[in-house]
Each structure stands twice: as C-alpha cells, then as structure tokens.
PDB file of C-alpha atoms in Angstrom:
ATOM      1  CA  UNK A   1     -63.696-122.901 -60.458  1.00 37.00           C
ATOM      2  CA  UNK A   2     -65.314-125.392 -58.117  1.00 33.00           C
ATOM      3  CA  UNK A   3     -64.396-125.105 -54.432  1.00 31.00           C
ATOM      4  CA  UNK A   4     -65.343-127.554 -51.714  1.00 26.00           C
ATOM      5  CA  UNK A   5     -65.279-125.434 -48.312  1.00 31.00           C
ATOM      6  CA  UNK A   6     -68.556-124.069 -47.288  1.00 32.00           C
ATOM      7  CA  UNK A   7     -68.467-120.390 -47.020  1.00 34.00           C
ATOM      8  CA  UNK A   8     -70.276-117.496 -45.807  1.00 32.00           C
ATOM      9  CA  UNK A   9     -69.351-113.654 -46.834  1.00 36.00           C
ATOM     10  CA  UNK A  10     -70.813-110.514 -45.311  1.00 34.00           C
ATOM     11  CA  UNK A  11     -70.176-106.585 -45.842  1.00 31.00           C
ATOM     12  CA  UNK A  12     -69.411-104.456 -43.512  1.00 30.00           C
ATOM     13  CA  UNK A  13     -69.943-100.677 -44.201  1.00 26.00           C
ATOM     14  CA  UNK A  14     -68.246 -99.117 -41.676  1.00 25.00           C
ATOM     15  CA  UNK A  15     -64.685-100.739 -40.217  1.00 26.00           C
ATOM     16  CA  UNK A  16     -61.495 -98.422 -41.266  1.00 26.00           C
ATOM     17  CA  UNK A  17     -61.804 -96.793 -37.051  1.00 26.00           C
ATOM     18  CA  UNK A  18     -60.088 -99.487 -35.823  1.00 30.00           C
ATOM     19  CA  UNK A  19     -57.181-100.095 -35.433  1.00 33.00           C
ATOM     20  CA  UNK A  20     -57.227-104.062 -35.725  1.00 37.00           C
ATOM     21  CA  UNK A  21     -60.012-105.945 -37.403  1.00 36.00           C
ATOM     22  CA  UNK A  22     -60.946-109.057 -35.975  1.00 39.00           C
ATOM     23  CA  UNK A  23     -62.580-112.462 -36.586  1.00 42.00           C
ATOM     24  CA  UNK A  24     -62.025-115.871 -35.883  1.00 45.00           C
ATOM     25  CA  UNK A  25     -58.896-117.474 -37.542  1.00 44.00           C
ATOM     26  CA  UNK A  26     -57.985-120.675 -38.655  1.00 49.00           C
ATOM     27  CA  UNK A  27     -57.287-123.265 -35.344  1.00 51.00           C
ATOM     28  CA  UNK A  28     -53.440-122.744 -34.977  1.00 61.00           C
ATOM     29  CA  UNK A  29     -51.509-119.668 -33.808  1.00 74.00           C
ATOM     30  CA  UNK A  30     -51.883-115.871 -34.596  1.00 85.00           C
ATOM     31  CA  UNK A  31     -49.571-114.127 -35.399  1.00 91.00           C
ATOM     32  CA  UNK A  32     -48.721-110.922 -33.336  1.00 91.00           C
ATOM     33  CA  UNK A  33     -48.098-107.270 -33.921  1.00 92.00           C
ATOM     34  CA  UNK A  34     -43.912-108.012 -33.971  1.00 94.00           C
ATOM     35  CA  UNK A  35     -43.716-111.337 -36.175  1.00 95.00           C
ATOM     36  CA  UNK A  36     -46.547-109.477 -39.006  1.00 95.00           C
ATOM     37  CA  UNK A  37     -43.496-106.404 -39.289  1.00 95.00           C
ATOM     38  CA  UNK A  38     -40.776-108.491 -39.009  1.00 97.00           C
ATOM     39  CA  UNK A  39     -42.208-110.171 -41.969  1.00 97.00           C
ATOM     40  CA  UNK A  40     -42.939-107.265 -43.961  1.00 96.00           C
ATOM     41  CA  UNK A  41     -39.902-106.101 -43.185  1.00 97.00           C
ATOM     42  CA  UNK A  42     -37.729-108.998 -44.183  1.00 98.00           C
ATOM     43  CA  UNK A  43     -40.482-109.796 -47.029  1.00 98.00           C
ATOM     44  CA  UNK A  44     -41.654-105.913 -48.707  1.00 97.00           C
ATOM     45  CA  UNK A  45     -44.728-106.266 -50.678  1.00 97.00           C
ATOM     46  CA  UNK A  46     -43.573-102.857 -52.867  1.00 97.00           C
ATOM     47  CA  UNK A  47     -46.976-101.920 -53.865  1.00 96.00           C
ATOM     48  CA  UNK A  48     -46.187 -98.266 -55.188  1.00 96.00           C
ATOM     49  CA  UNK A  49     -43.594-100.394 -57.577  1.00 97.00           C
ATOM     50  CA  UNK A  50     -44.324-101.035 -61.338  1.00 97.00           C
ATOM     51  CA  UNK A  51     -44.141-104.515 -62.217  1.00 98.00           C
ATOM     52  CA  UNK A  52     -40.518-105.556 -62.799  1.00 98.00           C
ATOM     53  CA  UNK A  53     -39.529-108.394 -65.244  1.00 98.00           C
ATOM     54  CA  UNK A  54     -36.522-110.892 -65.753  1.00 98.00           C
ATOM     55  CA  UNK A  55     -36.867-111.307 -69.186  1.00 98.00           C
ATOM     56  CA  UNK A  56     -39.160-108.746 -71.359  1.00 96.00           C
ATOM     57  CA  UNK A  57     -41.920-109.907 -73.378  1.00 97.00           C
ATOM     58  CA  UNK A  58     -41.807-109.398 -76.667  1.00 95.00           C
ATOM     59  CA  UNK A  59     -43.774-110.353 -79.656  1.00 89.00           C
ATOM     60  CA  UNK A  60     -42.264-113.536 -80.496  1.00 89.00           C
ATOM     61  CA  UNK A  61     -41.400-114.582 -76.595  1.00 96.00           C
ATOM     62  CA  UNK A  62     -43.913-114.451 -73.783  1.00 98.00           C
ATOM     63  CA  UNK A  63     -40.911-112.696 -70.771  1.00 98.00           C
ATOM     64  CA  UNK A  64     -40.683-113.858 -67.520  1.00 98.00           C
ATOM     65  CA  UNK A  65     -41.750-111.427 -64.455  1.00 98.00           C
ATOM     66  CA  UNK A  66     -39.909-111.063 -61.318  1.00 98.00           C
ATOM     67  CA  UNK A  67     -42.059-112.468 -58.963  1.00 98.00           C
ATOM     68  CA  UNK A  68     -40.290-111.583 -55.289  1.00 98.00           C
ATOM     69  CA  UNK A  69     -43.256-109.052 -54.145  1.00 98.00           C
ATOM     70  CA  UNK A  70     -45.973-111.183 -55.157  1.00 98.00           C
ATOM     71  CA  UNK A  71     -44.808-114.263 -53.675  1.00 98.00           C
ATOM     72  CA  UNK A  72     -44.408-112.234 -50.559  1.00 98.00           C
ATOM     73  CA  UNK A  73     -48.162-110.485 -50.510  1.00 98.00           C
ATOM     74  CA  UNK A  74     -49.211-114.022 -51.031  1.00 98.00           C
ATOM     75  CA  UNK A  75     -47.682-115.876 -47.956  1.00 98.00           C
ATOM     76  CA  UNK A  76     -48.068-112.219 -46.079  1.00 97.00           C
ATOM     77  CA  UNK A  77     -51.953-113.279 -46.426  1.00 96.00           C
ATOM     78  CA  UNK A  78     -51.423-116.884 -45.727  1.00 96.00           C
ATOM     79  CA  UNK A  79     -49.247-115.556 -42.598  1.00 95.00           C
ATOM     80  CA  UNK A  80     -52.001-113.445 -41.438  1.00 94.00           C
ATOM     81  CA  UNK A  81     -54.633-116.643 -41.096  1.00 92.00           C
ATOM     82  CA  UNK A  82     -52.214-118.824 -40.022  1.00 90.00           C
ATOM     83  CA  UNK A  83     -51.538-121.150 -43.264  1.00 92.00           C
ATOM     84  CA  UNK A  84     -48.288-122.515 -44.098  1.00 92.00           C
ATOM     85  CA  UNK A  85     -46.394-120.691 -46.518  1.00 96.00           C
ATOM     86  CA  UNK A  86     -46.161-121.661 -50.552  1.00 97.00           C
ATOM     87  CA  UNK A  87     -43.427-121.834 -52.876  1.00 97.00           C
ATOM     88  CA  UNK A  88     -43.406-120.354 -56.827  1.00 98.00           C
ATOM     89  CA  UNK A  89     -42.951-123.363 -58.605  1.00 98.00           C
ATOM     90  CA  UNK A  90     -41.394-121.900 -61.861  1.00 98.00           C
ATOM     91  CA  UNK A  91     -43.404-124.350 -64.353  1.00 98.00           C
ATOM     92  CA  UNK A  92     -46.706-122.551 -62.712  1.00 98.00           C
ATOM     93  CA  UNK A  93     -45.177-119.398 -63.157  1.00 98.00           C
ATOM     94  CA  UNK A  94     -44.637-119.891 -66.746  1.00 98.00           C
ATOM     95  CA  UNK A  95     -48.224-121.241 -67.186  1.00 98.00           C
ATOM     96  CA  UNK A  96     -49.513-118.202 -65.928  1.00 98.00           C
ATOM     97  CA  UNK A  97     -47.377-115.583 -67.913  1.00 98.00           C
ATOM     98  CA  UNK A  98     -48.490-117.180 -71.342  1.00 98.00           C
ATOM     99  CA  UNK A  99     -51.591-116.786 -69.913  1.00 98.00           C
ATOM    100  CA  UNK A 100     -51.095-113.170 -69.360  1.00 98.00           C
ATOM    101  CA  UNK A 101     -49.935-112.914 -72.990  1.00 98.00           C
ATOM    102  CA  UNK A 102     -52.383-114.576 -74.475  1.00 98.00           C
ATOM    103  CA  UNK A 103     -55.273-112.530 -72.901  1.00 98.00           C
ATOM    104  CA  UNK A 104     -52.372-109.152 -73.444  1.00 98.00           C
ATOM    105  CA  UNK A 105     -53.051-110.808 -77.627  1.00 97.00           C
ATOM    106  CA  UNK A 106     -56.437-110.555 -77.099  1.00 98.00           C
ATOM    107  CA  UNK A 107     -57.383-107.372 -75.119  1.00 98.00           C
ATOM    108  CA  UNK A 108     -59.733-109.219 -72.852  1.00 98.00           C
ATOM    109  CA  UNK A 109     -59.616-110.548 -69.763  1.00 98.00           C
ATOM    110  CA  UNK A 110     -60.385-114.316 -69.657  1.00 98.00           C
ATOM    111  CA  UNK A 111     -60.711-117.666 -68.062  1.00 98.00           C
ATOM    112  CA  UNK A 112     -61.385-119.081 -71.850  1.00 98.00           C
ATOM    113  CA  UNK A 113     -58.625-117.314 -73.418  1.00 98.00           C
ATOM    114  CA  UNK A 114     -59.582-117.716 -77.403  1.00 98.00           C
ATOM    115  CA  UNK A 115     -56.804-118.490 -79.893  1.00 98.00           C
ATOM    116  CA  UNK A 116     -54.918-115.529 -80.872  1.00 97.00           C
ATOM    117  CA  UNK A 117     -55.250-113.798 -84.272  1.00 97.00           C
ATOM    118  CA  UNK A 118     -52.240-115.476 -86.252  1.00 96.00           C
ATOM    119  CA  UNK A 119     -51.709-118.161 -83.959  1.00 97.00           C
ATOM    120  CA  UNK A 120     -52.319-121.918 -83.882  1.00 98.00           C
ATOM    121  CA  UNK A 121     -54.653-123.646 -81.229  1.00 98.00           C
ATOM    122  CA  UNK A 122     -51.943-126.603 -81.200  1.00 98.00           C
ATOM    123  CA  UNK A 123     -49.274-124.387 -80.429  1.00 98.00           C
ATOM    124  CA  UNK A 124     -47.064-125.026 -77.679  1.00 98.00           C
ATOM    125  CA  UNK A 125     -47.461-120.843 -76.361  1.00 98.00           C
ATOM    126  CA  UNK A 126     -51.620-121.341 -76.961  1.00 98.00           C
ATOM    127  CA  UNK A 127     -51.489-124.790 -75.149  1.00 98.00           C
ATOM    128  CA  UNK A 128     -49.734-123.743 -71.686  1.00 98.00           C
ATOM    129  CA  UNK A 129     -51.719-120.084 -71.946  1.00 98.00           C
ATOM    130  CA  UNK A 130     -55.038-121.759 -72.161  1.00 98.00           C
ATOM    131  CA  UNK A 131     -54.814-123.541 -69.327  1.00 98.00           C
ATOM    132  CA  UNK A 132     -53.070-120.920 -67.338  1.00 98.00           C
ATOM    133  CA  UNK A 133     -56.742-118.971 -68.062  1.00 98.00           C
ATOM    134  CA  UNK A 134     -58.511-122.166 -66.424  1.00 97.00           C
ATOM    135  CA  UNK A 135     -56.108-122.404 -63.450  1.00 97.00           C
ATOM    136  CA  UNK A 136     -55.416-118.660 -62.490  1.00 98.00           C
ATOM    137  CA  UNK A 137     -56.723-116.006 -60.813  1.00 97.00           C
ATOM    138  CA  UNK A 138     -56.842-113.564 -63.306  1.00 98.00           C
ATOM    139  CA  UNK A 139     -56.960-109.821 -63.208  1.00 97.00           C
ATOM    140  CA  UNK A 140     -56.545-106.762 -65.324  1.00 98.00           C
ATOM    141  CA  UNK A 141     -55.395-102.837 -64.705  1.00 97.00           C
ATOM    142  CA  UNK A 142     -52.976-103.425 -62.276  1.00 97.00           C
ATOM    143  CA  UNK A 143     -49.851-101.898 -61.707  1.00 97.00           C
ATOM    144  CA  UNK A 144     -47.997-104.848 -60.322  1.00 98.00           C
ATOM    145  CA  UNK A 145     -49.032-108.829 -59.942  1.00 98.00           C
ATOM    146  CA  UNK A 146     -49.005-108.129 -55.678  1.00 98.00           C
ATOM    147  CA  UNK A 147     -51.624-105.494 -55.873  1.00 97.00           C
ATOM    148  CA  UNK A 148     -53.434-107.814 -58.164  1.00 97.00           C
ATOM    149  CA  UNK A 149     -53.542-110.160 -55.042  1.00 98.00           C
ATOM    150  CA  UNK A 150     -54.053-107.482 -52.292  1.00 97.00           C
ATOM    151  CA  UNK A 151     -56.625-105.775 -53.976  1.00 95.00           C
ATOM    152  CA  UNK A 152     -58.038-107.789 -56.075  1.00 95.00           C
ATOM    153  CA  UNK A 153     -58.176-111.549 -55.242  1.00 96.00           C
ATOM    154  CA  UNK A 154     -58.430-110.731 -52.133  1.00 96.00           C
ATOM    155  CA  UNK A 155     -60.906-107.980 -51.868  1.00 95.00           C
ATOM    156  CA  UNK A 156     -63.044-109.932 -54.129  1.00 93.00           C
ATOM    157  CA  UNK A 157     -66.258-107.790 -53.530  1.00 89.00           C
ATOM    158  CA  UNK A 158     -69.280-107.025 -56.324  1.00 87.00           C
ATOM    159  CA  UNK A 159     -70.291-109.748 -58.267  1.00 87.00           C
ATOM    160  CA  UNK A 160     -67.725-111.950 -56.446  1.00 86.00           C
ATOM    161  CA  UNK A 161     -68.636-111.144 -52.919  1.00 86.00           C
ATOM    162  CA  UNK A 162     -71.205-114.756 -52.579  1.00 83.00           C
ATOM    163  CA  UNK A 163     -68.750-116.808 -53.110  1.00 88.00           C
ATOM    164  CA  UNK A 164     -65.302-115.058 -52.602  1.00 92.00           C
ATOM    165  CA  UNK A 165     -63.765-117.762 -54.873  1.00 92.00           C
ATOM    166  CA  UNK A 166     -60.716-116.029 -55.944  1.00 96.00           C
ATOM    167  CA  UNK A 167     -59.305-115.342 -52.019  1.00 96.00           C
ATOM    168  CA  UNK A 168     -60.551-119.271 -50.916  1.00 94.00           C
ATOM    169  CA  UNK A 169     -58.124-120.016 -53.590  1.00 95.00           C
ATOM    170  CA  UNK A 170     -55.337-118.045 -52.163  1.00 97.00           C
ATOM    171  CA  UNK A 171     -55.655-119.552 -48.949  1.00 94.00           C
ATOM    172  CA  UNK A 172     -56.664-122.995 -49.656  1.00 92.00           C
ATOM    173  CA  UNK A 173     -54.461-124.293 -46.672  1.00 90.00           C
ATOM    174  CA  UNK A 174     -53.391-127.150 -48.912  1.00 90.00           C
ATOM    175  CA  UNK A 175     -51.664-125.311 -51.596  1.00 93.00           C
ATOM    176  CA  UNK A 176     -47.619-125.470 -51.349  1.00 94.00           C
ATOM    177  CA  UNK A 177     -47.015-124.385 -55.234  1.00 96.00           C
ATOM    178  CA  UNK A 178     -48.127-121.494 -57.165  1.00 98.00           C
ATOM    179  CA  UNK A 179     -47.246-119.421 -60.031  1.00 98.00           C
ATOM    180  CA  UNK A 180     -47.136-115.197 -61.391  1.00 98.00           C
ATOM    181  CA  UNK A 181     -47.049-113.716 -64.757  1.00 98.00           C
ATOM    182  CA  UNK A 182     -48.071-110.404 -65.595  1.00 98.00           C
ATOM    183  CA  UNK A 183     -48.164-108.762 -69.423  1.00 98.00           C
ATOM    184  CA  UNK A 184     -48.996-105.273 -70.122  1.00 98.00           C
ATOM    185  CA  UNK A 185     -52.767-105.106 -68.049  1.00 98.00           C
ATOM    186  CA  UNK A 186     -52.453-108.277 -67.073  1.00 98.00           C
ATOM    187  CA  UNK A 187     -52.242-110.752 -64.791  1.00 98.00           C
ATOM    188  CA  UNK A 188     -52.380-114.300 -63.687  1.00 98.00           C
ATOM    189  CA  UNK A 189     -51.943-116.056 -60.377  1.00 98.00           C
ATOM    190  CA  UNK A 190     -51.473-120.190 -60.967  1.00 98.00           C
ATOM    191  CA  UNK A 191     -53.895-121.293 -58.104  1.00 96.00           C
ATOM    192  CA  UNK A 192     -54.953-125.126 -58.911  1.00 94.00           C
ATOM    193  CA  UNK A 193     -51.295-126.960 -57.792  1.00 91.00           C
ATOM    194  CA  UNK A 194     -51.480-129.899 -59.624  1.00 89.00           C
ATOM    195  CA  UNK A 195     -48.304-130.921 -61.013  1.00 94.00           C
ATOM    196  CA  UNK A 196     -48.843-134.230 -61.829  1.00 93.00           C
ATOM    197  CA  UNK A 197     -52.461-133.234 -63.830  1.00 93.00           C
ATOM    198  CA  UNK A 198     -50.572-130.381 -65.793  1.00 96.00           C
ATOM    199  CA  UNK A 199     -47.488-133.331 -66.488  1.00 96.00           C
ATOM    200  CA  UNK A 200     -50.133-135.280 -68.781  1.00 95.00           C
ATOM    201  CA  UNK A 201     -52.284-132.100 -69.977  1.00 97.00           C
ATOM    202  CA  UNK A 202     -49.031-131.114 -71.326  1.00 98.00           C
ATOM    203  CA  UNK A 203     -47.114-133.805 -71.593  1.00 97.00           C
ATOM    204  CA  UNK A 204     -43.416-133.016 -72.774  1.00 97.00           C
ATOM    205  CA  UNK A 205     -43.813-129.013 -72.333  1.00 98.00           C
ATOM    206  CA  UNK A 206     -42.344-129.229 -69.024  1.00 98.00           C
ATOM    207  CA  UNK A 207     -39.611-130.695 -66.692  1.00 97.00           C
ATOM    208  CA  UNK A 208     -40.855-131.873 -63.767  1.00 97.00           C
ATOM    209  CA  UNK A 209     -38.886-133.867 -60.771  1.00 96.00           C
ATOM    210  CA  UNK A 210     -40.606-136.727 -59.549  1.00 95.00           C
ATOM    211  CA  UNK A 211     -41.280-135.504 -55.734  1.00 93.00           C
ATOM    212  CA  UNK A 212     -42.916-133.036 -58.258  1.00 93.00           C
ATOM    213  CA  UNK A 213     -45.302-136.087 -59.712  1.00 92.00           C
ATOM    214  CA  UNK A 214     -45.712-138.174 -56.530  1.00 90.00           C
ATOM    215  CA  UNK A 215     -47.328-134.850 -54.815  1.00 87.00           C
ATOM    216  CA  UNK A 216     -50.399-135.320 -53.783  1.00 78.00           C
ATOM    217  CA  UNK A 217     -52.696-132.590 -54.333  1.00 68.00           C
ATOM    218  CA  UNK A 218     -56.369-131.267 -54.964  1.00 60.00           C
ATOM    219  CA  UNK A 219     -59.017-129.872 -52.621  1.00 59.00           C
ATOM    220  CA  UNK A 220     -59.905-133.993 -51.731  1.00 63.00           C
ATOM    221  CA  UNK A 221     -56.576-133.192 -49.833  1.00 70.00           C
ATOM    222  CA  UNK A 222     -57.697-129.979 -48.331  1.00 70.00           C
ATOM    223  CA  UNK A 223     -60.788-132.265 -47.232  1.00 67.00           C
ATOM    224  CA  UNK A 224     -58.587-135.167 -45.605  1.00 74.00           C
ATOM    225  CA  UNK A 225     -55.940-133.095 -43.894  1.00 79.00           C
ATOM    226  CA  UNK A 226     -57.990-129.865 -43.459  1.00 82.00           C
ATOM    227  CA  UNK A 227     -61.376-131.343 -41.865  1.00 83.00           C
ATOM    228  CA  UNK A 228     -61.092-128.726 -39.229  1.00 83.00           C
ATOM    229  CA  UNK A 229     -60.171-126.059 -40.250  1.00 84.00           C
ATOM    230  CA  UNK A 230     -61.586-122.304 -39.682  1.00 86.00           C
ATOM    231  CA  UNK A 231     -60.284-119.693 -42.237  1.00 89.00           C
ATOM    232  CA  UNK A 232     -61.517-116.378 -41.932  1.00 88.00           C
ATOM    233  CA  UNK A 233     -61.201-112.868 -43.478  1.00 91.00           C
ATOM    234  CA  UNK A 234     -60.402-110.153 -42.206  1.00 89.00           C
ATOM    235  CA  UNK A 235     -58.208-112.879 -40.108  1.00 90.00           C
ATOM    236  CA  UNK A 236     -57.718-112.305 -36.572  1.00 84.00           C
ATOM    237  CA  UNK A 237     -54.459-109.967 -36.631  1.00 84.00           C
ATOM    238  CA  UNK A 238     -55.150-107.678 -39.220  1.00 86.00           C
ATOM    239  CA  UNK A 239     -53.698-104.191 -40.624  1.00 90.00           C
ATOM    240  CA  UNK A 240     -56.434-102.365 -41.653  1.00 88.00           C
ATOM    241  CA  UNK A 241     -54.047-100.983 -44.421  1.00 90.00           C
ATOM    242  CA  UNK A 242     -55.809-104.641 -46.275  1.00 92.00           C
ATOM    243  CA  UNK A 243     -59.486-103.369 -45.649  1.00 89.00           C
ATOM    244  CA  UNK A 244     -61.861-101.052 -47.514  1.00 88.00           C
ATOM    245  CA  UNK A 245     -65.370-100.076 -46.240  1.00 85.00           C
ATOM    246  CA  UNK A 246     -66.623-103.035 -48.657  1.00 88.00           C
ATOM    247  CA  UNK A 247     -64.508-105.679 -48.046  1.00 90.00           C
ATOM    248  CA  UNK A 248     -66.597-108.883 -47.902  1.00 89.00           C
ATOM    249  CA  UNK A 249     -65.849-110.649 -44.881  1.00 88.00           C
ATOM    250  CA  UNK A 250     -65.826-114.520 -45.300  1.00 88.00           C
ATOM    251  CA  UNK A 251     -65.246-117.823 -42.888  1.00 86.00           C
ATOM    252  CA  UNK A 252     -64.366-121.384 -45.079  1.00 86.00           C
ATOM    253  CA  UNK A 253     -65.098-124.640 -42.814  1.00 84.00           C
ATOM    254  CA  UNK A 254     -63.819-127.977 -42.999  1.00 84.00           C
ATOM    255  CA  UNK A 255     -66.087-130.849 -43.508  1.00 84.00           C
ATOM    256  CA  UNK A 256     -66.323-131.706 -40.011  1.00 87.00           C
ATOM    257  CA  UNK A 257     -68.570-127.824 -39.908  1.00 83.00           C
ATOM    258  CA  UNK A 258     -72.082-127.677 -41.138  1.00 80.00           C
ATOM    259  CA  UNK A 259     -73.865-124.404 -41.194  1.00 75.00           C
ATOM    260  CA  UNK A 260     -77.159-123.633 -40.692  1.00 70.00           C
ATOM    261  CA  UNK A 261     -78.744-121.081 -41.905  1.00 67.00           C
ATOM    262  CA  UNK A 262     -79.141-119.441 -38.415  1.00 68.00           C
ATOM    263  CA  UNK A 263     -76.078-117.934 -37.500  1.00 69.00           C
ATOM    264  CA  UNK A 264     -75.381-115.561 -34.691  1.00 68.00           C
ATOM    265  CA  UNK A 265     -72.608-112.295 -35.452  1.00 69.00           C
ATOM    266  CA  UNK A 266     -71.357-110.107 -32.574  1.00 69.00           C
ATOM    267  CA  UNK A 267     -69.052-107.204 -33.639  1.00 70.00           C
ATOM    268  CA  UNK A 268     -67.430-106.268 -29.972  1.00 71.00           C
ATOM    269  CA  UNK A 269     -65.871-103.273 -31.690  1.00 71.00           C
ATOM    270  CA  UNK A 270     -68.392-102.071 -33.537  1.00 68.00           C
ATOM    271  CA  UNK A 271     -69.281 -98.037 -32.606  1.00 70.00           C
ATOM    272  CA  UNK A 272     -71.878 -97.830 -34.078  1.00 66.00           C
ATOM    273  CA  UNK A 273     -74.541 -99.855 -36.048  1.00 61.00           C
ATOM    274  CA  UNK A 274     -74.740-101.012 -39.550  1.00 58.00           C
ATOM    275  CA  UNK A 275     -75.987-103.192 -42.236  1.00 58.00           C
ATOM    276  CA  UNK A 276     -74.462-106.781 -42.414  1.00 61.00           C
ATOM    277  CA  UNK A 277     -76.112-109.225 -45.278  1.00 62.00           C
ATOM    278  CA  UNK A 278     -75.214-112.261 -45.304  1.00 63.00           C
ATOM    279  CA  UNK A 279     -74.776-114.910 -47.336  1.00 63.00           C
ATOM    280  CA  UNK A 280     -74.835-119.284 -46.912  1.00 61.00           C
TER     281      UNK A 280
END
C-alpha cells in the first residue's frame, strides 16, 4: 500500500507508569478525560466479545458480520487524535468479508488472495474478495474484527514498525467510508475509500448512489485539504489501556512539513532512561 505522509516511528521500552501518554496531536482540539468516557460509554468497544454476525457464513454464502464494536474502536482512535469520524459504507463492508472468506478458503493470510480450490477467478465472490485483499487491512487470530484494529492495526510493531502503514491508514484524516468482515481467523478492514474506483473495477456488482460517485477521494485529497496536519501516536489524550511496552510511536506530516534527519525528542515524563530508535 503506498502512503503519501512522511512518517517517523520510534519504540519506547518502558511507558505503562503513566497514567496518560503523551505526544503531539493533530492541530485541532483534544479531547478530554470526560468526552473519551462518554464516548466509550455511549460507543463500547466489547473486546472480551466473540465476533457476532448478521448473517452466518456458510459454504455457499460469504455472511455478513455485525460491525457496531468495530466501527466504534475505529472512530474511538480517530476521536483520540482528533480526526473526524467515518461511516461503514455497507458495499466496503461486503468487499471486505469476501475477502475474509476467501483467505478463510485458503488458510492464509493475504493481500493477493489466490483463487480458491473449486472456484472461478471470474467469479463474482473471487472478484469483490480479491480486491478486498488489496484494499484492507488484513489480520488473522483474532477474536473479534475491533481487537483486530486495537491490537493489531494499530499496534503495528515488528516488521511493520518503519512504516506503521496499517494505523496511517486508519487515521488517514481524509477517510469518511470504510468497511468490516471477519470469517473464522479472519479479518479485513476496507481502508482505500474509493467508491467511484471500486464502481468501474466492479462494475454492476454493486449499488452505489451518486453522492456515492461524485465523492472525491484518495490520499491527493488528504494532500490538498490535509497540508497541515500533525497526527501522532500515542495521541495526546491517551488510555494507556491502548499501549504495550513496544508500541511504535509514530507522527504523519502534511506536505507543508519536511523532516530532517535531525530531530530533537524530549519525554517530560519519562522516570527513567531508555532506548528510543528512530526511524525517517
């Protein structure tokens, strides 16, 4: 997945003492201690929950997941930095659960999902699953799609930790549409919000209004409307509940940013020293 905000990510070992964890947020306002538990509290993320479902998947029909708690974990983290909240768009949502069976088919975890034993690559199911794989965040061995997002996409440490790419898609401040699906192991998030794109990549295969089709979208509109902006995580009101003792920390800038590759960090909290490595 290409992304277009420069980026920096760094690791700190020890952070879990405190009791907030902060870094500089996205220019706009934080949110306090009262509006983040109102939220959850109006919005629950139910991550002790098993994954619950609308319609079950079967082996001839791909299901349909209930998608409440991850919508909420998803604009909980968008809250948190100050983003506007998204919508579940359910065309995206669909993409992303024939994704989910697909790779379920398969066993494996995939962006390239290959054609399923049995099935055709023209089919409608392999089609909308295949580019679900190129458009998602996608995860596997999770009990439910929101801890997929809270501790997976947005952890997004080891061999992800340079570039953090699944989180800068989760809070790409111009996304307003996204999409769940979740079959046995796993899961897909629909990141890429392009309605009018998916309308001709699968033309006929989906309804869509036309404020749906004259939406602009894409990361050039990130660039145009977003020049400014500062997104950082851990974001500047945080509940430490969201952090391990490896969570990469990471800052995206606008274009109107450059970044050299001297760049000064002060922890103001910090109790005691440790090992930061960053990464331009």
């Amino acid at each position: 997945m290409k992304k277009t905000l420069a980026v920096f990510a760094l690791t700190a070992a020890l952070f879990t003492s405190a009791t907030t964890a902060s870094a500089e947020g996205i220019t706009g306002k934080v949110p306090s201690e009262k509006t983040i538990n109102t939220y959850l509290t109006k919005h629950p993320l139910a991550l002790s929950e098993e994954q619950k479902y609308i319609t079950k998947t079967s082996s001839k029909t791909v299901g349909k997941t209930d998608n409440t708690a991850a919508l909420n974990s998803l604009n909980f983290v968008r809250l948190l930095t100050g983003l506007p909240q998204v919508k579940e768009h359910k065309n995206f949502s669909n993409i992303a659960q024939t994704a989910a069976y697909l790779m379920d088919k398969n066993k494996t975890l995939a962006h390239q999902i290959s054609v399923p034993v049995g099935m055709s690559s023209t089919s409608k199911t392999y089609r909308k699953g295949a580019l679900g794989g190129l458009s998602s965040n996608i995860g596997v061995g999770y009990p439910n799609i929101q801890r997929s997002i809270l501790q997976g996409y947005m952890y997004d440490g080891g061999g992800n930790m340079s570039a953090v790419g699944h989180r800068k898609w989760l809070l790409n401040p111009s996304l307003r549409s996204t999409g769940f699906g979740k079959v046995g192991a796993y899961t897909a998030n629909y990141v890429f919000d392009n309605k009018a794109t998916v309308n001709q990549q699968l033309k006929g295969l989906y309804k869509w209004s036309a404020a749906d089709l004259n939406e602009p979208g894409g990361w050039g509109l990130t660039a145009k409307n977003y020049a400014s902006a500062k997104i950082a995580w851990p974001a500047q009101s945080m509940p430490t509940q969201l952090m391990t003792t490896s969570t990469p920390f990471s800052l995206s800038l606008g274009k109107n940013f450059t970044i050299s590759n001297k760049v000064k960090i002060t922890m103001k909290n910090a109790k005691k020293p440790f090992l930061l490595r960053l990464t331009i």
